[in-house]
mmCIF file of C-alpha atoms in Angstrom:
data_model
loop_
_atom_site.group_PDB
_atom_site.id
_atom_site.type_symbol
_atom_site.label_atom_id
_atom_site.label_comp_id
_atom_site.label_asym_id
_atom_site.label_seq_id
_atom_site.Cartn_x
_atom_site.Cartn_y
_atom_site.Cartn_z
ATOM 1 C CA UNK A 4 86.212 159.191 160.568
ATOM 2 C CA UNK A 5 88.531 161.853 158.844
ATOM 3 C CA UNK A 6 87.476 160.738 155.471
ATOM 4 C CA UNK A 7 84.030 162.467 156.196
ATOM 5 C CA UNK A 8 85.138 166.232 155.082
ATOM 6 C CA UNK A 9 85.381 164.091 151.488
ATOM 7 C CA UNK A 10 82.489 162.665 151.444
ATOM 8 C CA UNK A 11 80.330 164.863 149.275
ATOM 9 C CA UNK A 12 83.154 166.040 147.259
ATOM 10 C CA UNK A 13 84.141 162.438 146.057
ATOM 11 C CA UNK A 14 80.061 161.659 145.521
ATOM 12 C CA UNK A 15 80.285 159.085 147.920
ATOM 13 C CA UNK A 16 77.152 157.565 149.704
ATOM 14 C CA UNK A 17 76.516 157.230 153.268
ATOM 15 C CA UNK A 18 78.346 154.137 154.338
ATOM 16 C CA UNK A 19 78.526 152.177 157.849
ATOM 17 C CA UNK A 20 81.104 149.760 159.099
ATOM 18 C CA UNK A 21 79.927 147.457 161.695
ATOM 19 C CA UNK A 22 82.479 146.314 163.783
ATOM 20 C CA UNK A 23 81.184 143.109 165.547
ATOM 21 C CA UNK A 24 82.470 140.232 167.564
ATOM 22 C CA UNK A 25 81.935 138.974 171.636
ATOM 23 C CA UNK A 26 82.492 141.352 174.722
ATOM 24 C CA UNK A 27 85.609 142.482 175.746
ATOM 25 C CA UNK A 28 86.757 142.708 171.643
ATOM 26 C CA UNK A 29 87.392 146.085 171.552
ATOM 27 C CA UNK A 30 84.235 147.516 169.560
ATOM 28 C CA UNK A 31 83.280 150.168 171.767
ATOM 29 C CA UNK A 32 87.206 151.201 171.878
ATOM 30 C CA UNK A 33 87.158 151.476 168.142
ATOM 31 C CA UNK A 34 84.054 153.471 168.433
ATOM 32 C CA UNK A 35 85.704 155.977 171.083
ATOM 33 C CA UNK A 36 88.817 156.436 169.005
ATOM 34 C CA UNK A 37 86.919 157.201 165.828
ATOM 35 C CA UNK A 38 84.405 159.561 167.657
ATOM 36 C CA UNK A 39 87.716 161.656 169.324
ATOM 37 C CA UNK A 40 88.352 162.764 166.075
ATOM 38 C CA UNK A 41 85.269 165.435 165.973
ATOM 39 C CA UNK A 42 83.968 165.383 169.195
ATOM 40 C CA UNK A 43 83.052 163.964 173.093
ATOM 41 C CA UNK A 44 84.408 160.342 173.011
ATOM 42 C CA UNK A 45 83.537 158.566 176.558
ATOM 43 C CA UNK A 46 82.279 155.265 176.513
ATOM 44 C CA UNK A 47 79.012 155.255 175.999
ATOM 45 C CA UNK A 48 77.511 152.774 179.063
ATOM 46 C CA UNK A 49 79.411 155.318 181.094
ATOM 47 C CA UNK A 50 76.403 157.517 180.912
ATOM 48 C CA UNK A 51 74.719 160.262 178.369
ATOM 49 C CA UNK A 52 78.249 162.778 177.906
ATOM 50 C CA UNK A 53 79.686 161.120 174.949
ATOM 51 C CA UNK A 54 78.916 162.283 171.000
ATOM 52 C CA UNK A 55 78.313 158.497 170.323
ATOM 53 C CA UNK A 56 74.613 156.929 169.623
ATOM 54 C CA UNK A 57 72.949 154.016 170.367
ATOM 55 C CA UNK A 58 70.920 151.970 167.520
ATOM 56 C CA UNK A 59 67.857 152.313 169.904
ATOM 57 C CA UNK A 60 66.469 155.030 167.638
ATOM 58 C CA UNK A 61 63.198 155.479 165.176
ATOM 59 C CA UNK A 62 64.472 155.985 161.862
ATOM 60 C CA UNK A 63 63.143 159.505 161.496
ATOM 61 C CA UNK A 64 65.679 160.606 164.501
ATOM 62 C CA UNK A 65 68.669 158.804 163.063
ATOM 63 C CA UNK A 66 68.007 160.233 159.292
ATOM 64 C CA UNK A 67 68.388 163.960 161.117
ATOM 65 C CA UNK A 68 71.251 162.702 163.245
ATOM 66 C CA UNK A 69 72.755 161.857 160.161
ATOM 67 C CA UNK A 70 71.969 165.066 158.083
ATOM 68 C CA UNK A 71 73.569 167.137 161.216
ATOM 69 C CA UNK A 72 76.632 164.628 160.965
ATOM 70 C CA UNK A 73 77.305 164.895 157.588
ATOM 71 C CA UNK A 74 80.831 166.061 157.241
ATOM 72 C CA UNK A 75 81.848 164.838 160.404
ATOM 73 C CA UNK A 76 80.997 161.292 160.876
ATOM 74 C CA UNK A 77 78.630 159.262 163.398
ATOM 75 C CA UNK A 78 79.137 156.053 165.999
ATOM 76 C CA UNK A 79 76.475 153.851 166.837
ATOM 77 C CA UNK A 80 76.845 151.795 169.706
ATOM 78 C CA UNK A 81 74.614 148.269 170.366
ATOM 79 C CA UNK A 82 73.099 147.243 167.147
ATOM 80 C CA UNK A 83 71.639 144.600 169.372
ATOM 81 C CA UNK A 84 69.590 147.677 170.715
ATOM 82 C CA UNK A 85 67.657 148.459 167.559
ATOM 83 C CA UNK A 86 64.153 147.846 167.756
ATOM 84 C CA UNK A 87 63.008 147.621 164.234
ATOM 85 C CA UNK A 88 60.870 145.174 162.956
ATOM 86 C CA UNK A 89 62.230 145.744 159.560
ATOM 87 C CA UNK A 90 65.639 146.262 160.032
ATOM 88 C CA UNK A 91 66.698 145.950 156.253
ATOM 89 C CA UNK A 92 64.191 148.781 155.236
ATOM 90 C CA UNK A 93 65.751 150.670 158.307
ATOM 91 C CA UNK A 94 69.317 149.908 157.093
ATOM 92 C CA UNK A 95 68.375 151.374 153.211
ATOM 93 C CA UNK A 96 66.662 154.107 154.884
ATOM 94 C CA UNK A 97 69.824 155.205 157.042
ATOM 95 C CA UNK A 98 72.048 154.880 154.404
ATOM 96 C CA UNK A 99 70.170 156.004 151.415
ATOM 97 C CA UNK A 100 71.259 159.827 151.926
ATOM 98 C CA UNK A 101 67.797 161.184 151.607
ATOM 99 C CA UNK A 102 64.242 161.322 153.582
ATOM 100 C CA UNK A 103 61.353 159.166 152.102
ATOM 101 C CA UNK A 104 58.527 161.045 149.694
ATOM 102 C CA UNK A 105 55.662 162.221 151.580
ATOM 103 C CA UNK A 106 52.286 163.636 149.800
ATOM 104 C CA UNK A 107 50.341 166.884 150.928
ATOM 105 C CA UNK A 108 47.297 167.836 150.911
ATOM 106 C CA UNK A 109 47.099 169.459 147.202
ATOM 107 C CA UNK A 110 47.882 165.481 145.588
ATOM 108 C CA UNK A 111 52.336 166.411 145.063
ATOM 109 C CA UNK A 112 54.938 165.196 147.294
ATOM 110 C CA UNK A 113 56.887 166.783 149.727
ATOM 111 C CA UNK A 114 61.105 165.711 150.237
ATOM 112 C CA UNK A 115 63.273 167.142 152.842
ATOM 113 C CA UNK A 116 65.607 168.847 150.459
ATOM 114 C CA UNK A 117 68.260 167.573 153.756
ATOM 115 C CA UNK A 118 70.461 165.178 152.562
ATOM 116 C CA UNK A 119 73.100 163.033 154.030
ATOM 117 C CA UNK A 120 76.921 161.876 152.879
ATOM 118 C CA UNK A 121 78.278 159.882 155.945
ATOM 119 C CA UNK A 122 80.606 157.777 156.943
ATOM 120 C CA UNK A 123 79.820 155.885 160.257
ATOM 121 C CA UNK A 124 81.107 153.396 162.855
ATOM 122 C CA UNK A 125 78.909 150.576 164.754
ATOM 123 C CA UNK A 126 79.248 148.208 166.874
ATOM 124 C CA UNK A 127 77.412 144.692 168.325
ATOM 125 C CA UNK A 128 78.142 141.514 169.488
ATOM 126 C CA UNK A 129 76.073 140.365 166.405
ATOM 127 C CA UNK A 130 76.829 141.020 162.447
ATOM 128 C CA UNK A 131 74.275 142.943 160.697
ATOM 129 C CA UNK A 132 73.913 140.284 157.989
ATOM 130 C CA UNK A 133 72.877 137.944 161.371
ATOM 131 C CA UNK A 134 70.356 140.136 162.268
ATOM 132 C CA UNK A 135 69.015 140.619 159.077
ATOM 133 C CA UNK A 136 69.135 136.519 158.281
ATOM 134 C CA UNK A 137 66.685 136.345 161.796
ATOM 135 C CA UNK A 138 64.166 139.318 160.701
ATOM 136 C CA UNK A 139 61.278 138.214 158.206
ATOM 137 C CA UNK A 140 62.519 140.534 155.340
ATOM 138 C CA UNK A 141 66.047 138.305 155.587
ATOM 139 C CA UNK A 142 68.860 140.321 153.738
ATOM 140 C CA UNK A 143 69.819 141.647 150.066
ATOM 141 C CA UNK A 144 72.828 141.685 148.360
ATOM 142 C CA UNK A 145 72.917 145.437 147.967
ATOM 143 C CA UNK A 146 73.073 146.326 151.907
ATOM 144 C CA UNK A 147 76.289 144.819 152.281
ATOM 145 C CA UNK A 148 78.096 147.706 150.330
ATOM 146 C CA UNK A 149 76.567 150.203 152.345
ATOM 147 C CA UNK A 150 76.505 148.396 155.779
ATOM 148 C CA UNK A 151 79.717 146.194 155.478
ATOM 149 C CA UNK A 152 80.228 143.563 158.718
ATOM 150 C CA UNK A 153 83.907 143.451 159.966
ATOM 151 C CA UNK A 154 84.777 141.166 163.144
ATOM 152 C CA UNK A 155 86.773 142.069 165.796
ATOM 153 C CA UNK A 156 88.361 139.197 168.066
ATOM 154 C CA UNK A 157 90.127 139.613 171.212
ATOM 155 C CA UNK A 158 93.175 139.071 169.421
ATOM 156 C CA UNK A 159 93.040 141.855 166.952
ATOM 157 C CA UNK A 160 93.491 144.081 170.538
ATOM 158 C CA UNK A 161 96.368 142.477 170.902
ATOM 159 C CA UNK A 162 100.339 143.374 170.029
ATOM 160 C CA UNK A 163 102.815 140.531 169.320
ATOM 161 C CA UNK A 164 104.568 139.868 172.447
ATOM 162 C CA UNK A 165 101.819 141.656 174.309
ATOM 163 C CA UNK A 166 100.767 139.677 177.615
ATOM 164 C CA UNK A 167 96.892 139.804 178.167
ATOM 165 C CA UNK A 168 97.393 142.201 181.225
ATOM 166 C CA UNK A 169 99.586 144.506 178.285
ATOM 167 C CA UNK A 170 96.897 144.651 176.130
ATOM 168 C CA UNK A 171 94.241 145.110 178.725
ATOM 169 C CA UNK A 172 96.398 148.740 179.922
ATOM 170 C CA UNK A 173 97.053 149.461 176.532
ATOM 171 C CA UNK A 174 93.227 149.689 175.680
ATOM 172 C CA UNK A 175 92.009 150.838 178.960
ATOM 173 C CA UNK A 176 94.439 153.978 178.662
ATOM 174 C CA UNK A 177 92.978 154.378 175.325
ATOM 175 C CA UNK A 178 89.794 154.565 176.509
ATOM 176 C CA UNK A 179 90.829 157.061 178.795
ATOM 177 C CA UNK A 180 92.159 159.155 176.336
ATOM 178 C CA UNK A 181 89.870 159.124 173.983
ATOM 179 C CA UNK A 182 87.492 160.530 177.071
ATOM 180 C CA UNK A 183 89.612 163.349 178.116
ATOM 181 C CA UNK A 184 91.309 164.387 174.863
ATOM 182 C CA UNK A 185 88.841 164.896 171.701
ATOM 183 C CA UNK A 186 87.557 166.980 168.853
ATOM 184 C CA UNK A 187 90.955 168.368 167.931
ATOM 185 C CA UNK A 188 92.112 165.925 165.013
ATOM 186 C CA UNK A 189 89.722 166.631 162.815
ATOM 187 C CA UNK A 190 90.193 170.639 162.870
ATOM 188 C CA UNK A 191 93.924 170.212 162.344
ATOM 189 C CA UNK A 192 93.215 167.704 160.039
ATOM 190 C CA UNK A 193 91.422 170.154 157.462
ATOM 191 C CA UNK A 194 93.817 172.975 158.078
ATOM 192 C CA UNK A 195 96.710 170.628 156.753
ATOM 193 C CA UNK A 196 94.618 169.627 153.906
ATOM 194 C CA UNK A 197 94.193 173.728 153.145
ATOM 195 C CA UNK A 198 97.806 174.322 153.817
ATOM 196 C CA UNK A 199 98.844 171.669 151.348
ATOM 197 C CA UNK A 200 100.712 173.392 148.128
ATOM 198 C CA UNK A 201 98.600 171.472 145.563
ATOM 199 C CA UNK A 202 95.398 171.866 147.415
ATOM 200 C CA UNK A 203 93.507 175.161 145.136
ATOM 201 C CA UNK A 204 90.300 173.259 144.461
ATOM 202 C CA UNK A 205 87.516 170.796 145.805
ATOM 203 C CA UNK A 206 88.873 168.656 142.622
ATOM 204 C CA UNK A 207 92.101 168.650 143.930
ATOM 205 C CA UNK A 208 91.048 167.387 147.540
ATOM 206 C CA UNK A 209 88.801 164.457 146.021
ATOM 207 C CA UNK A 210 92.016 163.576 143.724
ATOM 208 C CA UNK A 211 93.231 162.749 147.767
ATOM 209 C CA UNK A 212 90.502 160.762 148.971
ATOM 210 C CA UNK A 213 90.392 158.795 145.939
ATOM 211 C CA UNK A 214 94.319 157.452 146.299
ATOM 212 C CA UNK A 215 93.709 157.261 149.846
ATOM 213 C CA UNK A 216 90.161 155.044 148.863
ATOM 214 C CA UNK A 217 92.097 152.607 147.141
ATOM 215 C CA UNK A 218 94.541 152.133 149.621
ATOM 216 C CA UNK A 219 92.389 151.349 152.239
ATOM 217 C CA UNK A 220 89.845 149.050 150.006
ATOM 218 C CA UNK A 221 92.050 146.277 150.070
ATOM 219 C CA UNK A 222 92.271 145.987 153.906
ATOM 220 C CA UNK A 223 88.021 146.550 154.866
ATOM 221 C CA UNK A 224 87.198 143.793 151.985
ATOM 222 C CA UNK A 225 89.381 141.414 153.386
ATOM 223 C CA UNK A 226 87.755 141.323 156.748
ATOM 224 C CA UNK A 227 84.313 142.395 155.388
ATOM 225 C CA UNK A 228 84.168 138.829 153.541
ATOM 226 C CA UNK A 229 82.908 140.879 150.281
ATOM 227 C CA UNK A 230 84.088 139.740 147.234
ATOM 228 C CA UNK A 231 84.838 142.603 145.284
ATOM 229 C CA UNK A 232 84.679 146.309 146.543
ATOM 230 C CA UNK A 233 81.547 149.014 147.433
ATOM 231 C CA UNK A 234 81.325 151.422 144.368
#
């Protein structure tokens, strides 16, 4: 979630990566940890104080979510909870940075000039490709670089050595945290980036985000299941 304060800088679209995988895998934990980073983290089912969404939104209110979010990131909780009947078109639309054309009443079209450069965090018990492969409009090739699926197993929550009750205090406590200690990281995140001696420009911060890109791509492909990286 840090990497958002690069988005627009490194021309990078909105992107979303779906953690999924059975209960009691960790997604919402991921969700919490990433959401800390900016702002109220509780678990969501706890009730409505927590900075993360559900998927049980029409796509007009999640394109403004994510124009308000730009630069700071977004979590979506339950992709089991979206209601679309086209959830591909609602995928493109979320991701696509921009609100659709609409005409007016003297024959030209009307944009929100509002546009969005996100990077966000879901969850579900269900990959999006799976939901997509169940809906009539099945899936395309070119949502899986913007939506990218990436399971989580109970074992990834796991240390070696760890006994299950280990691992159970180790993410319950960062649950916890997550709910009492937030929107701090990202704040001191920037000022380090200002601070930095070689930091003068915008060029010189997306020179950053690019090494740091690279690193990373590696890592999300291999449990994406993507052959070759998102441009």
């Amino acid at each position: 979630c840090l990497c958002n304060v690069f988005m627009q800088l490194s021309n990078t679209g909105t992107m979303i990566f779906h953690f999924h995988g059975m209960s009691s895998g960790g997604k919402t934990t991921h969700l919490q940890v990433g959401q800390s980073v900016s702002g109220v983290a509780s678990d969501p089912s706890a009730g409505p104080a927590t900075a993360i969404l559900k998927w049980d939104a029409t796509v007009v209110g999640l394109l403004a979510m994510f124009q308000q979010r730009t630069g700071i990131g977004i979590c979506l909780d339950e992709l089991g909870s979206l209601s679309s009947h086209d959830p591909l078109q609602f995928a493109y639309s979320v991701t696509g940075g921009q609100s659709r054309l609409r005409s007016n009443i003297n024959g030209t079209c009307n944009r929100n000039q509002s546009s969005s450069a996100v990077c966000g965090l879901s969850s579900g018990e269900e990959s999006f490709r799976e939901m997509l492969e169940r809906s009539k409009t099945g899936t395309k090739g070119g949502i899986s670089v913007r939506l990218l699926d990436i399971e989580v197993t109970a074992e990834d929550a796991g240390l070696a050595g760890d006994s299950l009750e280990q691992t159970r205090r180790r993410v319950n406590g960062l649950k916890a945290a997550s709910s009492q200690y937030y929107g701090t990281a990202m704040p001191a995140f920037i000022e380090a980036l200002l601070n930095m001696p070689d930091v003068n420009t915008p060029d010189d911060l997306k020179r950053i985000f690019d090494s740091a890109r690279e690193e990373c791509l590696e890592w999300l492909i291999s449990r994406s299941g993507l052959d070759n990286p998102p441009l």
